[in-house]
């Protein structure tokens, strides 16, 4: 048995802040561990912030599916093509002086999220991220 | 996110971040954190043990302030990040440019302070 959350997101950073609270409440109600919730929240914050800041998306749809062994995150938007899976490899400077305070988000996603898949279908971006969890670390879906 | 003052004097800035370093938490914290750290220009110890979540915006805040401090010849050290917060910091190499300490003794050494000064 699985449970699903659908959200239509406004293109604003304040909406992203509100989304975090909704996602936390939904995943907690599904019995998902804090460890998994952390990764889901990280994936959402980094990818949606990139969509808001770097594409002309007017419509962003989110679907979260909680299954027996995973949370699947589906983001669908009408912005310019944006494929986080092909972003340049992260190669930060070794010194603090040369280090920029930005440009880390997509690398965080690729490092911390178990699966990231991208498709461009027509005029829309479809991004699917998966966070896996051990069944024993999570209570049964109500 | 909240900022808790632990010690603020001529020798050291020691504060604790408490809560979530996400886009919502940073909105009200960025300027305040800069005031506690970069603006004071003192060796700075940031207790991360009560940070529950961090995203790249929060890491950017840490880098910005650590760079500002470095321009004045002083360091920032992060103390005791936990679990996935620590994993995320290391995933983007923050620990390579802002040292992470797991004890006050290590923190004092990394900041170049005598152990009696904290």
Coordinates of C-alpha atoms in Angstrom, one line a residue:
Chain A
X1 CA 0.0 0.0 0.0
X2 CA 1.3 3.5 -0.8
X3 CA 0.3 7.0 0.0
X4 CA 0.6 10.0 -2.3
X5 CA 0.8 13.8 -1.8
X6 CA 0.1 16.2 -4.7
X7 CA 1.1 19.8 -4.6
X8 CA 0.9 22.6 -7.1
X9 CA 3.7 25.1 -6.3
X10 CA 3.8 28.8 -6.7
X11 CA 7.0 30.1 -8.2
X12 CA 8.3 31.8 -5.0
X13 CA 10.8 31.0 -2.4
X14 CA 8.3 31.6 0.3
X15 CA 6.1 28.9 -1.2
X16 CA 9.1 26.6 -1.0
X17 CA 9.4 27.3 2.7
X18 CA 5.7 26.4 3.2
X19 CA 6.1 23.2 1.2
X20 CA 8.8 22.0 3.6
X21 CA 6.3 22.0 6.4
X22 CA 3.6 20.2 4.4
X23 CA 6.1 17.5 3.3
X24 CA 7.3 17.1 6.8
X25 CA 3.8 16.6 8.1
X26 CA 2.9 14.2 5.3
X27 CA 6.0 12.0 5.5
X28 CA 5.7 11.9 9.3
X29 CA 2.1 10.8 9.1
X30 CA 3.3 7.9 6.8
X31 CA 5.8 6.8 9.4
X32 CA 8.9 7.7 7.4
X33 CA 12.1 8.1 9.4
X34 CA 13.7 11.5 10.0
X35 CA 16.7 10.2 8.1
X36 CA 14.6 9.7 4.9
X37 CA 12.7 13.0 5.5
X38 CA 16.0 14.9 5.6
X39 CA 17.0 13.6 2.2
X40 CA 13.6 14.2 0.6
X41 CA 13.6 17.8 2.0
X42 CA 17.1 18.3 0.7
X43 CA 16.2 17.1 -2.8
X44 CA 13.1 19.3 -2.9
X45 CA 14.8 22.4 -1.7
X46 CA 17.8 22.2 -4.0
X47 CA 15.9 21.2 -7.2
X48 CA 12.9 23.5 -6.8
X49 CA 15.1 26.5 -5.9
X50 CA 17.1 25.9 -9.1
X51 CA 13.8 25.7 -11.1
X52 CA 12.7 29.0 -9.5
X53 CA 15.9 30.8 -10.0
X54 CA 17.2 29.4 -13.3
X55 CA 14.2 28.4 -15.5
X56 CA 11.1 30.3 -16.6
X57 CA 8.8 27.7 -15.1
X58 CA 5.3 29.1 -14.4
X59 CA 3.8 25.8 -13.3
X60 CA 5.6 23.3 -10.9
X61 CA 3.7 20.2 -9.9
X62 CA 5.0 17.9 -7.1
X63 CA 4.0 14.3 -6.4
X64 CA 5.4 12.4 -3.5
X65 CA 4.8 8.6 -3.4
X66 CA 5.6 6.7 -0.2
X67 CA 6.0 3.0 -0.9
X68 CA 7.2 0.0 1.0
X69 CA 10.9 0.7 0.5
X70 CA 11.1 4.2 -0.9
X71 CA 9.9 7.7 -1.3
X72 CA 9.6 8.8 -4.9
X73 CA 9.6 12.5 -5.7
X74 CA 8.2 13.6 -9.0
X75 CA 8.6 17.2 -10.2
X76 CA 7.0 18.3 -13.4
X77 CA 7.4 21.9 -14.7
X78 CA 7.0 24.0 -17.8
X79 CA 10.3 25.8 -17.6
X80 CA 13.3 25.8 -19.9
X81 CA 15.1 22.5 -20.2
X82 CA 16.8 21.8 -16.9
X83 CA 18.6 18.5 -16.4
X84 CA 20.4 18.3 -13.0
X85 CA 21.8 14.9 -13.9
X86 CA 24.1 16.4 -16.5
X87 CA 25.4 19.4 -14.5
X88 CA 29.2 19.7 -14.6
X89 CA 31.1 17.6 -12.1
X90 CA 31.6 19.4 -8.8
X91 CA 35.2 20.3 -8.4
X92 CA 35.5 22.9 -5.6
X93 CA 38.7 24.8 -5.0
X94 CA 40.8 23.6 -2.2
X95 CA 41.2 26.9 -0.5
X96 CA 38.6 28.9 1.4
X97 CA 39.7 32.1 -0.3
X98 CA 38.8 30.6 -3.7
X99 CA 35.6 28.9 -2.6
X100 CA 32.3 30.3 -3.8
X101 CA 29.3 30.3 -1.4
X102 CA 27.0 28.9 -4.1
X103 CA 27.0 26.1 -6.8
X104 CA 26.7 23.2 -4.3
X105 CA 23.0 22.3 -4.6
X106 CA 23.0 19.9 -7.5
X107 CA 26.0 18.1 -6.2
X108 CA 24.3 17.7 -2.9
X109 CA 21.3 16.2 -4.7
X110 CA 23.5 13.7 -6.7
X111 CA 25.4 12.8 -3.5
X112 CA 22.6 12.4 -1.1
X113 CA 19.7 11.1 -3.2
X114 CA 19.7 7.5 -4.2
X115 CA 18.3 7.9 -7.7
X116 CA 17.9 11.0 -9.9
X117 CA 16.3 10.6 -13.4
X118 CA 15.4 13.3 -15.9
X119 CA 13.3 13.4 -19.0
X120 CA 12.3 16.3 -21.3
X121 CA 8.8 15.4 -22.5
X122 CA 7.4 18.0 -25.0
X123 CA 7.7 21.4 -23.3
X124 CA 8.0 20.0 -19.8
X125 CA 10.8 18.9 -17.5
X126 CA 10.1 15.6 -15.6
X127 CA 12.5 15.0 -12.7
X128 CA 12.2 11.8 -10.6
X129 CA 14.2 11.4 -7.4
X130 CA 14.1 8.3 -5.2
X131 CA 15.1 8.0 -1.6
X132 CA 15.4 4.3 -0.5
X133 CA 15.0 3.2 3.1
X134 CA 15.2 -0.1 4.9
X135 CA 11.8 -1.5 5.6
X136 CA 12.8 -2.1 9.2
X137 CA 13.6 1.6 9.8
X138 CA 10.0 2.7 9.0
X139 CA 6.7 1.8 10.5
X140 CA 4.0 0.4 8.3
X141 CA 2.1 2.8 6.1
X142 CA -1.3 3.4 7.8
Chain B
X1 CA 16.9 28.7 13.2
X2 CA 18.1 30.3 16.4
X3 CA 21.5 31.6 17.4
X4 CA 22.5 30.9 21.0
X5 CA 25.3 33.0 22.5
X6 CA 27.8 30.9 24.5
X7 CA 30.8 33.2 24.7
X8 CA 31.4 36.5 23.1
X9 CA 34.6 38.3 24.2
X10 CA 37.8 39.7 22.8
X11 CA 39.4 36.2 22.4
X12 CA 36.5 34.2 20.9
X13 CA 33.1 34.1 19.4
X14 CA 31.4 30.9 20.5
X15 CA 27.8 30.5 19.3
X16 CA 25.4 27.6 18.7
X17 CA 23.0 27.3 15.7
X18 CA 19.8 25.6 16.6
X19 CA 17.2 24.3 14.2
X20 CA 17.0 24.1 10.4
X21 CA 19.4 25.9 8.0
X22 CA 16.9 25.7 5.1
X23 CA 15.5 28.5 3.0
X24 CA 12.9 29.4 5.6
X25 CA 15.3 29.3 8.5
X26 CA 17.9 31.4 6.8
X27 CA 15.6 34.2 5.8
X28 CA 15.8 35.7 9.3
X29 CA 19.2 34.4 10.3
X30 CA 21.7 35.3 7.6
X31 CA 22.3 38.9 8.6
X32 CA 22.3 38.0 12.3
X33 CA 24.8 35.2 11.8
X34 CA 27.0 37.6 9.9
X35 CA 26.8 40.0 12.8
X36 CA 27.9 37.4 15.3
X37 CA 30.7 36.1 13.2
X38 CA 32.3 38.1 10.3
X39 CA 31.4 41.5 11.9
X40 CA 33.1 40.6 15.2
X41 CA 36.4 39.5 13.6
X42 CA 37.2 37.1 16.3
X43 CA 38.2 33.4 16.2
X44 CA 34.8 31.8 15.8
X45 CA 33.5 28.5 17.0
X46 CA 30.0 27.5 15.7
X47 CA 28.4 24.6 17.6
X48 CA 26.4 22.6 15.0
X49 CA 25.2 19.9 17.2
X50 CA 21.7 21.1 17.3
X51 CA 21.3 21.8 13.6
X52 CA 18.6 19.4 12.3
X53 CA 18.9 20.2 8.6
X54 CA 21.2 22.0 6.2
X55 CA 20.9 22.8 2.5
X56 CA 23.3 24.5 0.2
X57 CA 22.1 28.0 1.2
X58 CA 23.1 27.3 4.8
X59 CA 26.4 26.1 3.7
X60 CA 26.9 29.2 1.6
X61 CA 26.3 31.3 4.7
X62 CA 29.0 29.4 6.5
X63 CA 31.5 29.9 3.7
X64 CA 30.7 33.6 3.3
X65 CA 31.4 34.3 6.9
X66 CA 34.4 32.1 7.1
X67 CA 35.9 33.9 4.1
X68 CA 35.2 37.3 5.7
X69 CA 37.0 36.2 8.9
X70 CA 39.9 34.8 7.0
X71 CA 40.5 38.3 5.4
X72 CA 41.1 39.5 9.0
X73 CA 43.4 36.6 9.8
X74 CA 41.1 34.6 12.0
X75 CA 39.4 31.2 11.6
X76 CA 36.0 29.7 11.9
X77 CA 35.6 26.1 13.2
X78 CA 32.5 24.0 13.2
X79 CA 31.8 21.9 16.3
X80 CA 30.1 18.6 16.4
X81 CA 27.8 18.4 13.4
X82 CA 25.6 15.3 13.6
X83 CA 24.4 12.6 11.3
X84 CA 23.2 13.8 7.9
X85 CA 24.2 17.4 8.6
X86 CA 27.8 16.2 8.9
X87 CA 27.4 14.0 5.8
X88 CA 26.1 16.8 3.7
X89 CA 28.8 19.2 4.8
X90 CA 31.4 16.6 3.8
X91 CA 29.7 15.8 0.5
X92 CA 30.5 19.3 -0.8
X93 CA 33.9 19.5 0.9
X94 CA 33.0 22.1 3.5
X95 CA 35.3 20.3 6.0
X96 CA 38.2 20.9 3.6
X97 CA 37.9 24.7 4.0
X98 CA 36.2 25.1 7.4
X99 CA 37.6 22.7 9.9
X100 CA 35.3 20.5 11.9
X101 CA 36.1 19.7 15.5
X102 CA 34.6 17.0 17.7
X103 CA 35.8 18.4 21.1
X104 CA 36.6 21.7 22.6
X105 CA 40.2 20.8 22.8
X106 CA 40.4 20.2 19.1
X107 CA 38.4 23.3 18.4
X108 CA 40.8 25.4 20.5
X109 CA 43.8 23.9 18.7
X110 CA 42.3 24.5 15.3
X111 CA 41.5 28.1 16.3
X112 CA 45.0 28.7 17.6
X113 CA 43.8 29.4 21.1
X114 CA 45.4 28.3 24.4
X115 CA 43.3 25.7 26.1
X116 CA 42.7 27.9 29.1
X117 CA 41.0 30.6 27.0
X118 CA 37.6 28.9 26.8

